[in-house]
Amino acid sequence: MSEKKTKRRDFLFTATTAVGAVGAAAVVWPMIDQMNPDASVKALASTEVDVSSVNPGNTITVLWRGKPVFIRRRTKEEIDEARKVKMEDLIHPEKDEDRAKNPEWLVMLGVCTHLGCVPLNDKGDYNGWFCPCHGSHYDTSGRIRKGPAPLNMEVPKYEFVNANTIKIG
Amino acid sequence: MSDHDYRPKSKVGQWFNDRLPLLTLANHLTDYPTPKNLNYWWTFGGILTFCLITQIITGLTLAMHYIAHADMAFESVEHIMRDVNYGWLIRYIHANGASMFFLAVYIHIFRSLFYGSYKAPREIIWIIGIIIYLLMMAAAFMGYVLPWGQMSFWGATVITNLFSAIPLVGEGIVTWLWGGYSVDNPTLTRFFTLHYLIPFLILGLVVLHIWALHVPGNNNPVGIDIKKPSKDTVPFHPYIVIKDGFALLMFMIVFAFFVFYAPNILGHADNYIEANPMVTPAHIVPEWYLLPFYAILRSVPDKLLGVVAMLSAILILAVLPWLDTSKIRSAVFRPLYRQFYWILVADVLILGYVGAMPAEGLYLLIARVATAYYFLHFLVILPVLGFKEKTLPMPLSITEPVLGGSPNLAAARNKESKIE
């Protein structure tokens, strides 16, 4: 067999395999992507909450995208405690000013950043939240202070539609 | 099975067997030469086959009544318990059957560890076994989610969130697994599908497991190679069939005790509360058979490293044939390994115990020490032991220790005592 003929065959094999691989990937992708959130799940992206009945020191929990969202009306002491913490003491440094634009209202996903449990209110060593699953302690700004969780509780995108209504999402 | 020159007696049998040699296979299975010194620890392979078939049959019948929907799953399980004829029995067999399956598989695995069954030439049997074990854990986890109780929901949340520890793509993978932004109906329906599929994958792997076993033949308590067939072997039928059958009966007594007298003792009361995404139970605990790995997960204070440690604890078993450097298979002739073996058994039991306890204070300390020891055993003790350990003299055949008084063995023992 001549050198030239072998090369021609090699090209055909490579080209066929490449086209075949692209074709297979094009068939596999829909099979994988069908497991991602569907249109009806994505449609439930935002929710509006009336917070007029929440008193200072109280927290309400609402469901957004299947996850609990904590809305806490913080007391003066809680705000002061959250704001005087030094950044060096934090595992995931974030200023309270950035987490709660309106200091009285703390809105965050009530989901522990360790493995997704719902932390308990007014518990733990930092007067904030405590996750019963694996012992993560959060402060009055929802920041991780002690335990296995790597991050602060997430602040979702939200806005005050008017003085009494918060729109999450 | 090329060593078979089996020929059916009847004309019809010959006609069929020439076209599809199923009768040759059946003959191989009945005549299969088995070491005659196998003890009762070797009966768990048959018991595990029984467990798999039981789970498949009860699972199929439950699936006729169960509804895989977040709004109806919990109620449909109660419907099975209260309304369906013998539904309570079928569900209790299935739920406790999972625990019995794991009980048997742990005995089966620790049998291999004691008698060195994972060593050459049986590495592939062992690795297939580890894959089956991983699939069993996946099936058990997803099956536990289906009743859609509080433990189902939060167990699913915690376990799927393990993937979020993967850097960069972790969150995307978790969303993909859920089919949403939390564990919800899409998660339930896909878990049901996979829970239905996995037992059949296991069944296929069991065939390969047994096929791979039948190439070198069974290991045995003495752990030496035997010629087969020879005076050291007996045919599988009737000798092993009867012995396995008796062991299975004993096992079924234990099984029946749980099903009829303590059907919920291995479960959690929280799972009789319907799933509520707003409230996490005070104390999330996996099923008992996953507790040692759960303890390892919690003993590491870093999220990613905790997940890595837990997975490594399982996957390290797959490379065990190469970590254990000893040429001697059976712990019977390895006086030091025998002691480390029992320490490992105690270590795993301790991990299981602290896995059920809150992760704080003394429990956490014990979990950390036990986790460290677990890895020490496989990564340091086993490789070193193969070189350092002074093993006992091996008998020449498996008949020798039974008959006793072999001149060889006596001579070897004398020699040993003189050295001491």
JSON list of N, CA and C in Angstrom, two decimals, chain A residues 121-147:
[
{"chain": "A", "resi": 121, "resn": "ASN", "atom": "N", "xyz": [-34.16, 30.49, 63.84]},
{"chain": "A", "resi": 121, "resn": "ASN", "atom": "CA", "xyz": [-34.13, 31.89, 64.28]},
{"chain": "A", "resi": 121, "resn": "ASN", "atom": "C", "xyz": [-33.65, 32.06, 65.72]},
{"chain": "A", "resi": 122, "resn": "ASP", "atom": "N", "xyz": [-33.03, 33.21, 66.01]},
{"chain": "A", "resi": 122, "resn": "ASP", "atom": "CA", "xyz": [-32.68, 33.58, 67.39]},
{"chain": "A", "resi": 122, "resn": "ASP", "atom": "C", "xyz": [-31.96, 32.47, 68.12]},
{"chain": "A", "resi": 123, "resn": "LYS", "atom": "N", "xyz": [-31.04, 31.83, 67.44]},
{"chain": "A", "resi": 123, "resn": "LYS", "atom": "CA", "xyz": [-30.29, 30.75, 68.07]},
{"chain": "A", "resi": 123, "resn": "LYS", "atom": "C", "xyz": [-28.82, 30.91, 67.73]},
{"chain": "A", "resi": 124, "resn": "GLY", "atom": "N", "xyz": [-27.99, 30.17, 68.42]},
{"chain": "A", "resi": 124, "resn": "GLY", "atom": "CA", "xyz": [-26.58, 30.17, 68.10]},
{"chain": "A", "resi": 124, "resn": "GLY", "atom": "C", "xyz": [-25.78, 31.15, 68.94]},
{"chain": "A", "resi": 125, "resn": "ASP", "atom": "N", "xyz": [-24.45, 31.10, 68.79]},
{"chain": "A", "resi": 125, "resn": "ASP", "atom": "CA", "xyz": [-23.55, 31.89, 69.62]},
{"chain": "A", "resi": 125, "resn": "ASP", "atom": "C", "xyz": [-23.50, 33.36, 69.23]},
{"chain": "A", "resi": 126, "resn": "TYR", "atom": "N", "xyz": [-24.11, 33.73, 68.10]},
{"chain": "A", "resi": 126, "resn": "TYR", "atom": "CA", "xyz": [-23.99, 35.11, 67.63]},
{"chain": "A", "resi": 126, "resn": "TYR", "atom": "C", "xyz": [-25.36, 35.79, 67.50]},
{"chain": "A", "resi": 127, "resn": "ASN", "atom": "N", "xyz": [-26.34, 35.28, 68.28]},
{"chain": "A", "resi": 127, "resn": "ASN", "atom": "CA", "xyz": [-27.68, 35.87, 68.36]},
{"chain": "A", "resi": 127, "resn": "ASN", "atom": "C", "xyz": [-28.42, 35.98, 67.03]},
{"chain": "A", "resi": 128, "resn": "GLY", "atom": "N", "xyz": [-27.96, 35.22, 66.05]},
{"chain": "A", "resi": 128, "resn": "GLY", "atom": "CA", "xyz": [-28.61, 35.29, 64.75]},
{"chain": "A", "resi": 128, "resn": "GLY", "atom": "C", "xyz": [-29.33, 34.01, 64.43]},
{"chain": "A", "resi": 129, "resn": "TRP", "atom": "N", "xyz": [-28.68, 33.13, 63.67]},
{"chain": "A", "resi": 129, "resn": "TRP", "atom": "CA", "xyz": [-29.29, 31.87, 63.26]},
{"chain": "A", "resi": 129, "resn": "TRP", "atom": "C", "xyz": [-28.34, 30.73, 63.56]},
{"chain": "A", "resi": 130, "resn": "PHE", "atom": "N", "xyz": [-28.92, 29.56, 63.73]},
{"chain": "A", "resi": 130, "resn": "PHE", "atom": "CA", "xyz": [-28.12, 28.37, 63.98]},
{"chain": "A", "resi": 130, "resn": "PHE", "atom": "C", "xyz": [-28.67, 27.24, 63.13]},
{"chain": "A", "resi": 131, "resn": "CYS", "atom": "N", "xyz": [-27.78, 26.57, 62.39]},
{"chain": "A", "resi": 131, "resn": "CYS", "atom": "CA", "xyz": [-28.24, 25.46, 61.55]},
{"chain": "A", "resi": 131, "resn": "CYS", "atom": "C", "xyz": [-28.12, 24.16, 62.34]},
{"chain": "A", "resi": 132, "resn": "PRO", "atom": "N", "xyz": [-29.26, 23.47, 62.55]},
{"chain": "A", "resi": 132, "resn": "PRO", "atom": "CA", "xyz": [-29.24, 22.28, 63.40]},
{"chain": "A", "resi": 132, "resn": "PRO", "atom": "C", "xyz": [-28.58, 21.07, 62.73]},
{"chain": "A", "resi": 133, "resn": "CYS", "atom": "N", "xyz": [-28.41, 21.13, 61.41]},
{"chain": "A", "resi": 133, "resn": "CYS", "atom": "CA", "xyz": [-27.91, 19.94, 60.72]},
{"chain": "A", "resi": 133, "resn": "CYS", "atom": "C", "xyz": [-26.45, 19.66, 61.06]},
{"chain": "A", "resi": 134, "resn": "HIS", "atom": "N", "xyz": [-25.61, 20.66, 60.83]},
{"chain": "A", "resi": 134, "resn": "HIS", "atom": "CA", "xyz": [-24.19, 20.42, 61.05]},
{"chain": "A", "resi": 134, "resn": "HIS", "atom": "C", "xyz": [-23.53, 21.52, 61.85]},
{"chain": "A", "resi": 135, "resn": "GLY", "atom": "N", "xyz": [-24.36, 22.31, 62.57]},
{"chain": "A", "resi": 135, "resn": "GLY", "atom": "CA", "xyz": [-23.83, 23.25, 63.55]},
{"chain": "A", "resi": 135, "resn": "GLY", "atom": "C", "xyz": [-23.14, 24.49, 63.01]},
{"chain": "A", "resi": 136, "resn": "SER", "atom": "N", "xyz": [-23.77, 25.20, 62.05]},
{"chain": "A", "resi": 136, "resn": "SER", "atom": "CA", "xyz": [-23.21, 26.48, 61.59]},
{"chain": "A", "resi": 136, "resn": "SER", "atom": "C", "xyz": [-23.91, 27.62, 62.32]},
{"chain": "A", "resi": 137, "resn": "HIS", "atom": "N", "xyz": [-23.10, 28.60, 62.81]},
{"chain": "A", "resi": 137, "resn": "HIS", "atom": "CA", "xyz": [-23.66, 29.75, 63.53]},
{"chain": "A", "resi": 137, "resn": "HIS", "atom": "C", "xyz": [-23.59, 30.99, 62.64]},
{"chain": "A", "resi": 138, "resn": "TYR", "atom": "N", "xyz": [-24.70, 31.73, 62.55]},
{"chain": "A", "resi": 138, "resn": "TYR", "atom": "CA", "xyz": [-24.76, 32.96, 61.76]},
{"chain": "A", "resi": 138, "resn": "TYR", "atom": "C", "xyz": [-25.07, 34.13, 62.68]},
{"chain": "A", "resi": 139, "resn": "ASP", "atom": "N", "xyz": [-24.55, 35.34, 62.34]},
{"chain": "A", "resi": 139, "resn": "ASP", "atom": "CA", "xyz": [-24.78, 36.51, 63.20]},
{"chain": "A", "resi": 139, "resn": "ASP", "atom": "C", "xyz": [-26.06, 37.24, 62.80]},
{"chain": "A", "resi": 140, "resn": "THR", "atom": "N", "xyz": [-26.28, 38.42, 63.38]},
{"chain": "A", "resi": 140, "resn": "THR", "atom": "CA", "xyz": [-27.54, 39.14, 63.15]},
{"chain": "A", "resi": 140, "resn": "THR", "atom": "C", "xyz": [-27.62, 39.74, 61.75]},
{"chain": "A", "resi": 141, "resn": "SER", "atom": "N", "xyz": [-26.55, 39.55, 60.97]},
{"chain": "A", "resi": 141, "resn": "SER", "atom": "CA", "xyz": [-26.59, 39.97, 59.57]},
{"chain": "A", "resi": 141, "resn": "SER", "atom": "C", "xyz": [-26.65, 38.74, 58.66]},
{"chain": "A", "resi": 142, "resn": "GLY", "atom": "N", "xyz": [-26.79, 37.56, 59.26]},
{"chain": "A", "resi": 142, "resn": "GLY", "atom": "CA", "xyz": [-26.85, 36.32, 58.48]},
{"chain": "A", "resi": 142, "resn": "GLY", "atom": "C", "xyz": [-25.50, 35.91, 57.94]},
{"chain": "A", "resi": 143, "resn": "ARG", "atom": "N", "xyz": [-24.43, 36.39, 58.60]},
{"chain": "A", "resi": 143, "resn": "ARG", "atom": "CA", "xyz": [-23.09, 36.03, 58.13]},
{"chain": "A", "resi": 143, "resn": "ARG", "atom": "C", "xyz": [-22.56, 34.83, 58.91]},
{"chain": "A", "resi": 144, "resn": "ILE", "atom": "N", "xyz": [-21.86, 33.97, 58.21]},
{"chain": "A", "resi": 144, "resn": "ILE", "atom": "CA", "xyz": [-21.33, 32.76, 58.85]},
{"chain": "A", "resi": 144, "resn": "ILE", "atom": "C", "xyz": [-20.21, 33.16, 59.81]},
{"chain": "A", "resi": 145, "resn": "ARG", "atom": "N", "xyz": [-20.29, 32.64, 61.05]},
{"chain": "A", "resi": 145, "resn": "ARG", "atom": "CA", "xyz": [-19.28, 32.98, 62.05]},
{"chain": "A", "resi": 145, "resn": "ARG", "atom": "C", "xyz": [-18.55, 31.75, 62.56]},
{"chain": "A", "resi": 146, "resn": "LYS", "atom": "N", "xyz": [-19.23, 30.63, 62.58]},
{"chain": "A", "resi": 146, "resn": "LYS", "atom": "CA", "xyz": [-18.63, 29.43, 63.15]},
{"chain": "A", "resi": 146, "resn": "LYS", "atom": "C", "xyz": [-19.32, 28.21, 62.53]},
{"chain": "A", "resi": 147, "resn": "GLY", "atom": "N", "xyz": [-18.54, 27.15, 62.25]},
{"chain": "A", "resi": 147, "resn": "GLY", "atom": "CA", "xyz": [-19.14, 25.93, 61.72]},
{"chain": "A", "resi": 147, "resn": "GLY", "atom": "C", "xyz": [-18.71, 25.68, 60.28]}
]
